[in-house]
mmCIF file of C-alpha atoms in Angstrom:
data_model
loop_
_atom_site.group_PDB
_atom_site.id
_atom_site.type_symbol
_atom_site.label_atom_id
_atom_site.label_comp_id
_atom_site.label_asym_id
_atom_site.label_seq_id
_atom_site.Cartn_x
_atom_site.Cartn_y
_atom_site.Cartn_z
ATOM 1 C CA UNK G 1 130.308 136.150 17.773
ATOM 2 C CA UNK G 2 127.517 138.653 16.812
ATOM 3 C CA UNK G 3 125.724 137.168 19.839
ATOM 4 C CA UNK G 4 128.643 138.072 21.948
ATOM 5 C CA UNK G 5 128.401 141.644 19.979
ATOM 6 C CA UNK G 6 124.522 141.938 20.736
ATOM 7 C CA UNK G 7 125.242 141.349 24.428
ATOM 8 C CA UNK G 8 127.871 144.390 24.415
ATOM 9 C CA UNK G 9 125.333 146.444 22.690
ATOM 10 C CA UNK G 10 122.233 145.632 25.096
ATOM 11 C CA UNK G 11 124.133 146.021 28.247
ATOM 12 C CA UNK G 12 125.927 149.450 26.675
ATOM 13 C CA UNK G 13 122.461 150.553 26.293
ATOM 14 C CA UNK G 14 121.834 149.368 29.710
ATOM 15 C CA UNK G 15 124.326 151.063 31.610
ATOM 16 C CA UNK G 16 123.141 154.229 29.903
ATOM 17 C CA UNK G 17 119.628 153.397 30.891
ATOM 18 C CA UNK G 18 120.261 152.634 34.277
ATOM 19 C CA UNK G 19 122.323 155.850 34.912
ATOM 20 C CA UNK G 20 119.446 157.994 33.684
ATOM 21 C CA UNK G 21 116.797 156.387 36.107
ATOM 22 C CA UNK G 22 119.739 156.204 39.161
ATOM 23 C CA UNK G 23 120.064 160.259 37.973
ATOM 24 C CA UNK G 24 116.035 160.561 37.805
ATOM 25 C CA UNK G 25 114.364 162.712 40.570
ATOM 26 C CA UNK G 26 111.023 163.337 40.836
ATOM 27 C CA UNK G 27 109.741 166.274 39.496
ATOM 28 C CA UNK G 28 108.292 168.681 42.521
ATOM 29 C CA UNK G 29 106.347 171.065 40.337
ATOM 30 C CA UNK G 30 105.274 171.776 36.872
ATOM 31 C CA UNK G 31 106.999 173.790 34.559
ATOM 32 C CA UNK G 32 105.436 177.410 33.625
ATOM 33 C CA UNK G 33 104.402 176.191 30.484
ATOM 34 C CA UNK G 34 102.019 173.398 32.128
ATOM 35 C CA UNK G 35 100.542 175.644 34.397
ATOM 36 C CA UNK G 36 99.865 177.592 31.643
ATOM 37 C CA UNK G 37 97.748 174.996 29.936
ATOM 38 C CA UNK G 38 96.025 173.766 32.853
ATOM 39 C CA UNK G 39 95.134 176.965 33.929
ATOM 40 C CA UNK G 40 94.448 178.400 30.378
ATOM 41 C CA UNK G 41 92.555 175.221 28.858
ATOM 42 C CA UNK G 42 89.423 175.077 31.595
ATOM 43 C CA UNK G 43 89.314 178.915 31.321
ATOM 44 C CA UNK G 44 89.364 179.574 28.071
ATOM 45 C CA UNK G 45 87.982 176.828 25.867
ATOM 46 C CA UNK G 46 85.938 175.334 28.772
ATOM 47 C CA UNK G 47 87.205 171.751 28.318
ATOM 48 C CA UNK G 48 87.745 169.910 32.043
ATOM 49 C CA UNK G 49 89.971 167.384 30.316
ATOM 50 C CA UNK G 50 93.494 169.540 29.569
ATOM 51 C CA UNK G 51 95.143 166.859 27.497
ATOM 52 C CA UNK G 52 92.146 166.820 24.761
ATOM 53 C CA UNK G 53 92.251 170.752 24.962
ATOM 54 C CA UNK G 54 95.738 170.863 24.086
ATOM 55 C CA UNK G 55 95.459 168.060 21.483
ATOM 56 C CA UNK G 56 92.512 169.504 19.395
ATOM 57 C CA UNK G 57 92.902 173.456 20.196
ATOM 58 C CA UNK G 58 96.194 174.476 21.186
ATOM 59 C CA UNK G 59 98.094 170.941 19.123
ATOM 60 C CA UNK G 60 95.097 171.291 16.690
ATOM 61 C CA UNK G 61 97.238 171.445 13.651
ATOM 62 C CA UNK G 62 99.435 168.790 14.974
ATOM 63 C CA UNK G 63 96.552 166.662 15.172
ATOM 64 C CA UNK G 64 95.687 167.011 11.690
ATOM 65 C CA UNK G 65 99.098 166.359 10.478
ATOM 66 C CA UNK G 66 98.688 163.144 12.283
ATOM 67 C CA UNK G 67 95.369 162.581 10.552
ATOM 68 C CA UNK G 68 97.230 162.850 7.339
ATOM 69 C CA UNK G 69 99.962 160.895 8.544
ATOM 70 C CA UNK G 70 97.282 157.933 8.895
ATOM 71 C CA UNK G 71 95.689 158.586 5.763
ATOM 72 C CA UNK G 72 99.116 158.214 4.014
ATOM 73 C CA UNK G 73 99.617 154.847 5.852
ATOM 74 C CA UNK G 74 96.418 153.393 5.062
ATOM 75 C CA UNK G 75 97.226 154.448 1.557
ATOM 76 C CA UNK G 76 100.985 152.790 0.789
ATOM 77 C CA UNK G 77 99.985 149.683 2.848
ATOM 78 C CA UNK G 78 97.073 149.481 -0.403
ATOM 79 C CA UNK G 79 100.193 150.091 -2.310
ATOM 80 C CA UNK G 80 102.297 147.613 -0.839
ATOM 81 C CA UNK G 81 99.992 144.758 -0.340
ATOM 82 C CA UNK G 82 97.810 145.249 -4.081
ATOM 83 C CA UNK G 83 97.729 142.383 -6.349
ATOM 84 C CA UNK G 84 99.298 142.860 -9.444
ATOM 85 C CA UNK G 85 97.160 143.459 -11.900
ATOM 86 C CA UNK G 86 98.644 141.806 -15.136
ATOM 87 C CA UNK G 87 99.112 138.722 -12.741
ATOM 88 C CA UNK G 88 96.368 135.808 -11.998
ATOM 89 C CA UNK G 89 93.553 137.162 -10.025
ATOM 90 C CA UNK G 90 94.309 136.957 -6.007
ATOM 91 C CA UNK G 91 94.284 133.595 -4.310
ATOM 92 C CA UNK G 92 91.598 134.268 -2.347
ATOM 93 C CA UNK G 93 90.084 130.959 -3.212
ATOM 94 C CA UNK G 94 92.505 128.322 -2.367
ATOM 95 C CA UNK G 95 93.112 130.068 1.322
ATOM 96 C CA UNK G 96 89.694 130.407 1.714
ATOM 97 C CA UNK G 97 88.886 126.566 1.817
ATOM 98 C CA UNK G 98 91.784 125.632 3.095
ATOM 99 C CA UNK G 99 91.551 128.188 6.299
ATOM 100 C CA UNK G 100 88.912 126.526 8.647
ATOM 101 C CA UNK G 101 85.842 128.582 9.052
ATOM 102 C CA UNK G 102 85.169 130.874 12.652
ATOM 103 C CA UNK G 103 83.571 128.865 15.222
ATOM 104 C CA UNK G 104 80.529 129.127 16.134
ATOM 105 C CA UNK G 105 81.674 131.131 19.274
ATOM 106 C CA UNK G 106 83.309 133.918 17.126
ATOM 107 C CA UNK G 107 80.083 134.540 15.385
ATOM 108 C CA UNK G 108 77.807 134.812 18.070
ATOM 109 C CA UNK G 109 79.765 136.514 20.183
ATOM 110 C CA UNK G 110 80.534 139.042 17.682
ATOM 111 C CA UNK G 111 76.949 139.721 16.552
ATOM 112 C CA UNK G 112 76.346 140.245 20.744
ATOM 113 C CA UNK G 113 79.590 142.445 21.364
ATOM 114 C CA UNK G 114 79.443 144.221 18.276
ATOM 115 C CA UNK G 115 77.024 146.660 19.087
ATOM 116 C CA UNK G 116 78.229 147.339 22.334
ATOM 117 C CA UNK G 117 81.609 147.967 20.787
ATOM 118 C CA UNK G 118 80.246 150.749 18.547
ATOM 119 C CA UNK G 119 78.663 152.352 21.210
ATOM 120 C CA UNK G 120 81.210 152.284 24.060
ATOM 121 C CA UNK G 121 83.506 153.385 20.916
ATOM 122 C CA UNK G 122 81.206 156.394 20.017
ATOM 123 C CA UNK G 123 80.910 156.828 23.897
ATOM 124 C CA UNK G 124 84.702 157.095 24.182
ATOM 125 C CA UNK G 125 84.724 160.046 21.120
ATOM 126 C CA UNK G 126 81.949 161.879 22.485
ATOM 127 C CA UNK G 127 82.867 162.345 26.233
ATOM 128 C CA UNK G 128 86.603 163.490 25.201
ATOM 129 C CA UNK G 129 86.431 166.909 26.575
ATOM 130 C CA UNK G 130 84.909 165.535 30.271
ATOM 131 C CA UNK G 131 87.088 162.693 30.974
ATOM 132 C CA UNK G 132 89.161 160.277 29.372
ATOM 133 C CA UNK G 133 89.058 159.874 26.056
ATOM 134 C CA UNK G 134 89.076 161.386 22.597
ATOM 135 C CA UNK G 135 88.769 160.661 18.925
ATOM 136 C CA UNK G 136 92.050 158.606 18.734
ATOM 137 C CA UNK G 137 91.243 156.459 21.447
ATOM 138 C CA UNK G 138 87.603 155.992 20.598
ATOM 139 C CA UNK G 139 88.496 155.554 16.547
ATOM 140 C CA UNK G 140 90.713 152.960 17.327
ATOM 141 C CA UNK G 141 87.991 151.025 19.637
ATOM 142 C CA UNK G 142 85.340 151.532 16.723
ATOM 143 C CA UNK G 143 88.454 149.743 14.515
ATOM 144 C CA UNK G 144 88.554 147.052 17.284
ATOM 145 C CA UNK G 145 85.048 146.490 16.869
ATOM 146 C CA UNK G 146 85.574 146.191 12.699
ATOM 147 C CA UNK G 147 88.226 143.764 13.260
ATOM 148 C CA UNK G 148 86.376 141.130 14.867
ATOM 149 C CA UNK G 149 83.652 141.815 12.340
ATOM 150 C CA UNK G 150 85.934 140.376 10.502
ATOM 151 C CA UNK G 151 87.192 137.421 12.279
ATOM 152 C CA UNK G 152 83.771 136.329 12.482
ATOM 153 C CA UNK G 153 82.776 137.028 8.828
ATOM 154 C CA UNK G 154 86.589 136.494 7.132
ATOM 155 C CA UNK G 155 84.942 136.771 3.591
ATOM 156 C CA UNK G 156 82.599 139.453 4.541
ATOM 157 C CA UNK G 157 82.520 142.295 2.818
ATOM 158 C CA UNK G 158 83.771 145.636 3.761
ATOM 159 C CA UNK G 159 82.592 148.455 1.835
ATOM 160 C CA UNK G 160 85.731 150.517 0.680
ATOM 161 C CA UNK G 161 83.340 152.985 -1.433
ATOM 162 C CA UNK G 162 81.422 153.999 2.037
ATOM 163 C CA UNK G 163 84.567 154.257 4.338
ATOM 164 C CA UNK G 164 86.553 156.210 1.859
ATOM 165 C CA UNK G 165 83.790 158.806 1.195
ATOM 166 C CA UNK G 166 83.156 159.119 5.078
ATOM 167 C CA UNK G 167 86.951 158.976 5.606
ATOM 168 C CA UNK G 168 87.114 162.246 2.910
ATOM 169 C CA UNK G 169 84.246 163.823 4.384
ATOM 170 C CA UNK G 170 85.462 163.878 7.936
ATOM 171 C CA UNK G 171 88.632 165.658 6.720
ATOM 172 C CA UNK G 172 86.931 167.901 4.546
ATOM 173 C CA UNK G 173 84.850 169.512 7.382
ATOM 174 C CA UNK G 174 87.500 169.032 10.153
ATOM 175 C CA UNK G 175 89.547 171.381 7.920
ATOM 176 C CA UNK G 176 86.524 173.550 6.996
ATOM 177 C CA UNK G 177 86.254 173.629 10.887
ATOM 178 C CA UNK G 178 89.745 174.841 11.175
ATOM 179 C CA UNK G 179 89.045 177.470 8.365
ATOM 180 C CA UNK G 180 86.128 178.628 10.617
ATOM 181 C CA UNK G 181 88.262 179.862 13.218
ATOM 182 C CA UNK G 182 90.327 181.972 11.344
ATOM 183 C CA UNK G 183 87.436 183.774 10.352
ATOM 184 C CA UNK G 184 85.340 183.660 13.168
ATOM 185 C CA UNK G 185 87.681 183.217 16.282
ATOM 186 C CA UNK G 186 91.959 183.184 17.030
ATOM 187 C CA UNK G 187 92.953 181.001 14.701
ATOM 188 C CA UNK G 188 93.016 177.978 12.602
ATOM 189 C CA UNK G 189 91.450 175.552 14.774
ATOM 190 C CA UNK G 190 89.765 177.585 17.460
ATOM 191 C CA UNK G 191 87.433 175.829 18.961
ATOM 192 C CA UNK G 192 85.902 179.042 20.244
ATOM 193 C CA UNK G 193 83.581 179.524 17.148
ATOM 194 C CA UNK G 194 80.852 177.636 19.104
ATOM 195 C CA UNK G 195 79.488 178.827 22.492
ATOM 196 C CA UNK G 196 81.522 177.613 25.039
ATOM 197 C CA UNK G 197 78.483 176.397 26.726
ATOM 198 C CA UNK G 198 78.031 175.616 30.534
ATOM 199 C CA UNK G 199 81.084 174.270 32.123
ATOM 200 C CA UNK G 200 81.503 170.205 32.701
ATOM 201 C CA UNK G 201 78.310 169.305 29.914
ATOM 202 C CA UNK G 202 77.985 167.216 27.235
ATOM 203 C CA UNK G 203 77.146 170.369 25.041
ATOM 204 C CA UNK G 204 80.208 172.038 25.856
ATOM 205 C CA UNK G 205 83.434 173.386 24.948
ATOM 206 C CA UNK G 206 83.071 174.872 21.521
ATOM 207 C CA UNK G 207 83.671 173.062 18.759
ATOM 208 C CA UNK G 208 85.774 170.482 20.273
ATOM 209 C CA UNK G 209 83.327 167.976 20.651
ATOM 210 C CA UNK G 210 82.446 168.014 17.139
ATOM 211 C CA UNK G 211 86.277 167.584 16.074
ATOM 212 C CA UNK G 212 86.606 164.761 18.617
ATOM 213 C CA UNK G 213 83.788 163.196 16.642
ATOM 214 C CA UNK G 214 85.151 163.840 12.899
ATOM 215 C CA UNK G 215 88.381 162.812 14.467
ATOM 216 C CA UNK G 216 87.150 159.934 15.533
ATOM 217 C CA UNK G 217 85.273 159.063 12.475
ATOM 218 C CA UNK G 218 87.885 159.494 10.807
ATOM 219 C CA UNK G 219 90.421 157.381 12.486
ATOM 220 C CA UNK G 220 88.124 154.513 12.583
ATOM 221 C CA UNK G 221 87.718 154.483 9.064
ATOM 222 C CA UNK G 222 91.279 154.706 8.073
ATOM 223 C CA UNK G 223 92.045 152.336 10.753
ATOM 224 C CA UNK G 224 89.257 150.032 9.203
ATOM 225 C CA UNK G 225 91.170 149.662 5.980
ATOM 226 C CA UNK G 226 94.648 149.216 7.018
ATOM 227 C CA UNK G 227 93.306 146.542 8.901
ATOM 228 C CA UNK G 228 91.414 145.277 5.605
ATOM 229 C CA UNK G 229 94.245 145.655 3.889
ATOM 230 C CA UNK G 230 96.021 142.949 5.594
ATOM 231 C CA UNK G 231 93.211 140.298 5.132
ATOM 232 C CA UNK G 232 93.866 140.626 1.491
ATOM 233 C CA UNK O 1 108.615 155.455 51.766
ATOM 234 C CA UNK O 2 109.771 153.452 48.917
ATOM 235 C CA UNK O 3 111.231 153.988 45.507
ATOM 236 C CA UNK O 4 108.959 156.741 43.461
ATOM 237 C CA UNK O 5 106.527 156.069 40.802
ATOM 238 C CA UNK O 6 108.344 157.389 38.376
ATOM 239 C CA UNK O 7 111.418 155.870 38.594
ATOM 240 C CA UNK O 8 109.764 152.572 39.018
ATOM 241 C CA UNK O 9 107.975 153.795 35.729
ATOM 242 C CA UNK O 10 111.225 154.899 34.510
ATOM 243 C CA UNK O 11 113.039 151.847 35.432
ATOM 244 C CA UNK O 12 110.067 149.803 33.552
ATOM 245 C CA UNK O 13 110.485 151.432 30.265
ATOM 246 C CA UNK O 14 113.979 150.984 29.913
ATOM 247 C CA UNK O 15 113.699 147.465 30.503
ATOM 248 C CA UNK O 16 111.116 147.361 27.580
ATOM 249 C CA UNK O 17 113.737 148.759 25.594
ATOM 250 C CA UNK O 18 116.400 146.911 26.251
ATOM 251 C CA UNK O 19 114.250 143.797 25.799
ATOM 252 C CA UNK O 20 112.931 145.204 22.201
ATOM 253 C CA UNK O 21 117.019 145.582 21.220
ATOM 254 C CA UNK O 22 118.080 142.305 22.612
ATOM 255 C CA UNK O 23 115.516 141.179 20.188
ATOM 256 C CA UNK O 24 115.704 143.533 17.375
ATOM 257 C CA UNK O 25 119.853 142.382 17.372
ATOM 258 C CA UNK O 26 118.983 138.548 18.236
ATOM 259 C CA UNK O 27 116.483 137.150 15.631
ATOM 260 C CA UNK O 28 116.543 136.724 12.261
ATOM 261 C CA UNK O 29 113.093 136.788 11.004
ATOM 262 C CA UNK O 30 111.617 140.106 10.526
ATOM 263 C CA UNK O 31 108.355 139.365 12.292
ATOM 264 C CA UNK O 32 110.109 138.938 15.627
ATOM 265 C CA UNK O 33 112.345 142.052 14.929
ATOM 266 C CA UNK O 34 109.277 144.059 14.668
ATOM 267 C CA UNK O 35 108.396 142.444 17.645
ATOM 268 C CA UNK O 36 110.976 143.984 18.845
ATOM 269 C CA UNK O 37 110.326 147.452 17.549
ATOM 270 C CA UNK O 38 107.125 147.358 19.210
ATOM 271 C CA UNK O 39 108.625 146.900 22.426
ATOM 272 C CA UNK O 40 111.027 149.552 22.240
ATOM 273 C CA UNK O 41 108.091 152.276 21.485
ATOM 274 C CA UNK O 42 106.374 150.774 24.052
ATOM 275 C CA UNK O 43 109.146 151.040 26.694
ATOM 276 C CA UNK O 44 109.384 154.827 25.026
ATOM 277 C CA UNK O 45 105.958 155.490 25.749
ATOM 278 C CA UNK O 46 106.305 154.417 29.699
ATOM 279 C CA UNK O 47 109.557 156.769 29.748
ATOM 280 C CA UNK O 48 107.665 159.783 28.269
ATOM 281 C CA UNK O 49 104.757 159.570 30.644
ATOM 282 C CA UNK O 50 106.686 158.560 33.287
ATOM 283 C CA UNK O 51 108.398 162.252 33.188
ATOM 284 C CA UNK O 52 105.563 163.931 33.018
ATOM 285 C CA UNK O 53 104.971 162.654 36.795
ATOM 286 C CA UNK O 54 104.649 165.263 39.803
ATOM 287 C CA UNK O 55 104.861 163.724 43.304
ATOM 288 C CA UNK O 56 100.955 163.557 44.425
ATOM 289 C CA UNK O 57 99.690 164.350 40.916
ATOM 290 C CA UNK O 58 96.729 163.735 39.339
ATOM 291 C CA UNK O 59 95.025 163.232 35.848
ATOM 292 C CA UNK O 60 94.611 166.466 34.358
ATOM 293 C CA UNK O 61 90.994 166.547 34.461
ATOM 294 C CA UNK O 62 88.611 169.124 35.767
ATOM 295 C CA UNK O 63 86.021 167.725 37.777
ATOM 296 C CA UNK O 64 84.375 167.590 41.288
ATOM 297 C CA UNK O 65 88.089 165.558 42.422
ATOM 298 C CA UNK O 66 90.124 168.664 41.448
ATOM 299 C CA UNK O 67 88.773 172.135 41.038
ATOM 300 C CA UNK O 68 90.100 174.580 38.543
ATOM 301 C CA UNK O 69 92.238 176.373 41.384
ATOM 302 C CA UNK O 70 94.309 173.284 42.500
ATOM 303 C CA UNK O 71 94.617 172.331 38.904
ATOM 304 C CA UNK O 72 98.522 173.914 38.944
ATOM 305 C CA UNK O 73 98.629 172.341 41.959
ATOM 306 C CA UNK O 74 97.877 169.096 42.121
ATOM 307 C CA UNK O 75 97.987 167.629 38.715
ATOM 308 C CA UNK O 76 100.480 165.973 36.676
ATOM 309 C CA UNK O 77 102.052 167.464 33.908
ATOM 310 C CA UNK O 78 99.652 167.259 30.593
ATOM 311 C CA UNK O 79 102.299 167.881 27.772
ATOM 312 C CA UNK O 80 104.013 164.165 28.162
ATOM 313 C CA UNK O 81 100.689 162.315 27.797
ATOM 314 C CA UNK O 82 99.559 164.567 24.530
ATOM 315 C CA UNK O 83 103.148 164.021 23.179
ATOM 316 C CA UNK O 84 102.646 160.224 23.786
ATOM 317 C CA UNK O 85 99.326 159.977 21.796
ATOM 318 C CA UNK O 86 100.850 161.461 18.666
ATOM 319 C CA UNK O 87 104.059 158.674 19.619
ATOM 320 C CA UNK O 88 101.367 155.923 19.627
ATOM 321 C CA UNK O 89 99.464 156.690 16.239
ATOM 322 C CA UNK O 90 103.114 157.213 14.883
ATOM 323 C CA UNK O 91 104.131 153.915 16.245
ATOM 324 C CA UNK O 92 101.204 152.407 14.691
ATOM 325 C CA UNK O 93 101.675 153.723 11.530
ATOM 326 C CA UNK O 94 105.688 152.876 11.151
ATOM 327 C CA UNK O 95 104.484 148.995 12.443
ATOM 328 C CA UNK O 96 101.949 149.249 9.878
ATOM 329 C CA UNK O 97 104.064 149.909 6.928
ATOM 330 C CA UNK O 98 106.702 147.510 8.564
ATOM 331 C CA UNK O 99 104.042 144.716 8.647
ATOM 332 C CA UNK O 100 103.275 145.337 4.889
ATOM 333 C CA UNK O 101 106.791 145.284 3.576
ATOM 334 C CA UNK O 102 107.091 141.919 5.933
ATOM 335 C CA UNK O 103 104.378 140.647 3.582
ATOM 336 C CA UNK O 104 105.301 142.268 0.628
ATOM 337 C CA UNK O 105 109.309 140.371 0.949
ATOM 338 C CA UNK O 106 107.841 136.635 2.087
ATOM 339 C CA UNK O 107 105.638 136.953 -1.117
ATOM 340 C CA UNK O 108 109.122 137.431 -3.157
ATOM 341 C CA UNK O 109 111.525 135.457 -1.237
ATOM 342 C CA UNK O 110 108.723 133.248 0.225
ATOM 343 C CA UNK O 111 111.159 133.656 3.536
ATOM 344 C CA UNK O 112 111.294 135.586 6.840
ATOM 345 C CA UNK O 113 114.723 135.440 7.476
ATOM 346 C CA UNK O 114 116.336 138.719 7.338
ATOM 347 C CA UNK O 115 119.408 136.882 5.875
ATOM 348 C CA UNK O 116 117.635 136.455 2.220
ATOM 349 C CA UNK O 117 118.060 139.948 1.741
ATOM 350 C CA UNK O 118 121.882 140.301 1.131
ATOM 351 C CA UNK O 119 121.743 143.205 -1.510
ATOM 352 C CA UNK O 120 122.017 145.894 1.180
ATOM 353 C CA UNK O 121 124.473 144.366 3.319
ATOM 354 C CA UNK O 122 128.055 145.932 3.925
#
């Protein structure tokens, strides 16, 4: 019966679906507003890649909001998964001999990849403004990487102490950043308190290279421990 | 001239969706039903950027392939795509917390079946 109900449901949904993409045309042109950034963006902040200008500049507070949304995750998930404390000490020690140990393979592999993760990672944060990329996408490779860290080292420690203080620190001068260009430029966030440099360089665009990189910092490390969390 | 990109891109999402709610309303353990969550943000993802598509667009990126003057031209619409990075990290961080409660109710009902949990059911 609720199978029968599910059905009804799914292919509701359907018909809905399928009379919004039959309805669909492709758009022709781009609204005023996205001419506006794409004109606006290269011009003024000097970033070639639009979508990381309006994320860190013109989005900028957004972004932090989002920053703080991950924060708060990687914070409740500690909440959620913690051992109580007036209970036995974790199991840690029955699942560890009983879970087989990473092959070889895994180890290897990770102590060869590893490195090259963190770089392409940092590679991905740092070349935001030119092409591709940003400190979201980059963070969460850098978190990739720390992931099968662990899968190769399960009972390897990860310092909390370290990724909290260079989790904090990263927000601390992202907003100090932002506070900077209320005094100095348009706005909270302005990237403009930097020279806006030559146009297509690495050492370009204001200051959004260097929130790229604290963004990116900073999502690794809260990505880092959520994913720590869960080994718990 | 077939169909356009978008509405193949269009067309792809919603199936995503309707996948992720066949399974969301099908399965009992909660794993699968996030499962099934993920799917239908994914499938919302590949709608949003799908509407962002102009016919004969391309990435909004400055560079020697498309010179600032063409850029309101010839590029695709850059809103979408910074609308679906915040969706993503949001996505990430509802699954998150969804994961952790998963965890957090096996180690209590040592089940997954989304019929233990008969307190909030009408």
């Amino acid at each position: 019966m609720s199978r029968v109900f599910s059905l009804l449901a799914v292919v509701a949904f359907g018909v809905i679906f399928g009379s919004l993409v039959a309805g669909y045309s492709e758009r022709q042109s781009l609204s005023d507003l996205a001419i506006y950034y794409l004109t606006h963006v290269p011009a003024d902040l000097g970033a070639p890649n639009v979508v990381t200008g309006i994320l860190i500049s013109f989005r900028g507070f957004d972004t932090l909001g989002e920053v703080a949304v991950l924060f708060m995750v990687a914070a409740s998930v500690g909440l959620l998964l913690a051992e109580e404390v007036s209970g036995k000490p974790p199991a840690r020690k029955s699942s560890g001999s009983r879970g087989k140990e990473p092959s070889e393979l895994v180890r290897t592999g990770a102590e060869i990849v590893l490195p090259l993760v963190f770089v392409f990672g940092a590679y991905v944060i740092m070349n935001g403004h030119l092409s591709a990329g940003g400190g979201f996408q980059g963070g969460a490779v850098v978190a990739s990487g720390v992931m099968l860290l662990m899968l190769a080292d399960p009972r390897g420690p990860i310092h909390h102490g370290f990724l909290s203080v260079t989790e904090s620190l990263a927000g601390v001068l992202y907003v100090s950043i932002g506070i900077f260009g209320m005094v100095f430029a348009g706005g909270f966030l302005d990237s403009r308190i930097l020279p806006l440099g030559e146009f297509g360089a690495f050492f370009s665009a204001g200051a959004i290279p260097l929130i790229s990189a604290l963004l990116g910092i900073k999502v690794g490390a809260e990505l880092s421990v959520v994913i720590d969390r869960f080994r718990s | 001239m077939g169909l356009p990109v978008s509405q193949i891109l269009l067309a792809t999402g919603f199936m995503l969706m309707l996948v992720g709610v066949w399974g969301m309303l099908t399965h009992r353990n909660i794993l699968r039903i996030i499962i099934g969550f993920s799917l239908v943000d994914t499938g919302m993802h590949i709608v949003l950027v799908a509407t962002g598509y102009v016919t004969g667009g391309t990435a909004p990126i400055i560079d020697e392939a498309l010179n600032a003057g063409e850029a309101a031209s010839r590029a695709v619409d850059p809103i979408p795509s910074a609308l679906v990075v915040t969706a993503i990290v949001i996505g990430f961080s509802v699954t998150a917390i969804m994961l952790s409660f998963a965890i957090r109710i096996h180690k209590t009902r040592k089940t997954l079946s989304i019929d233990a949990l008969t307190e909030s059911r009408w």
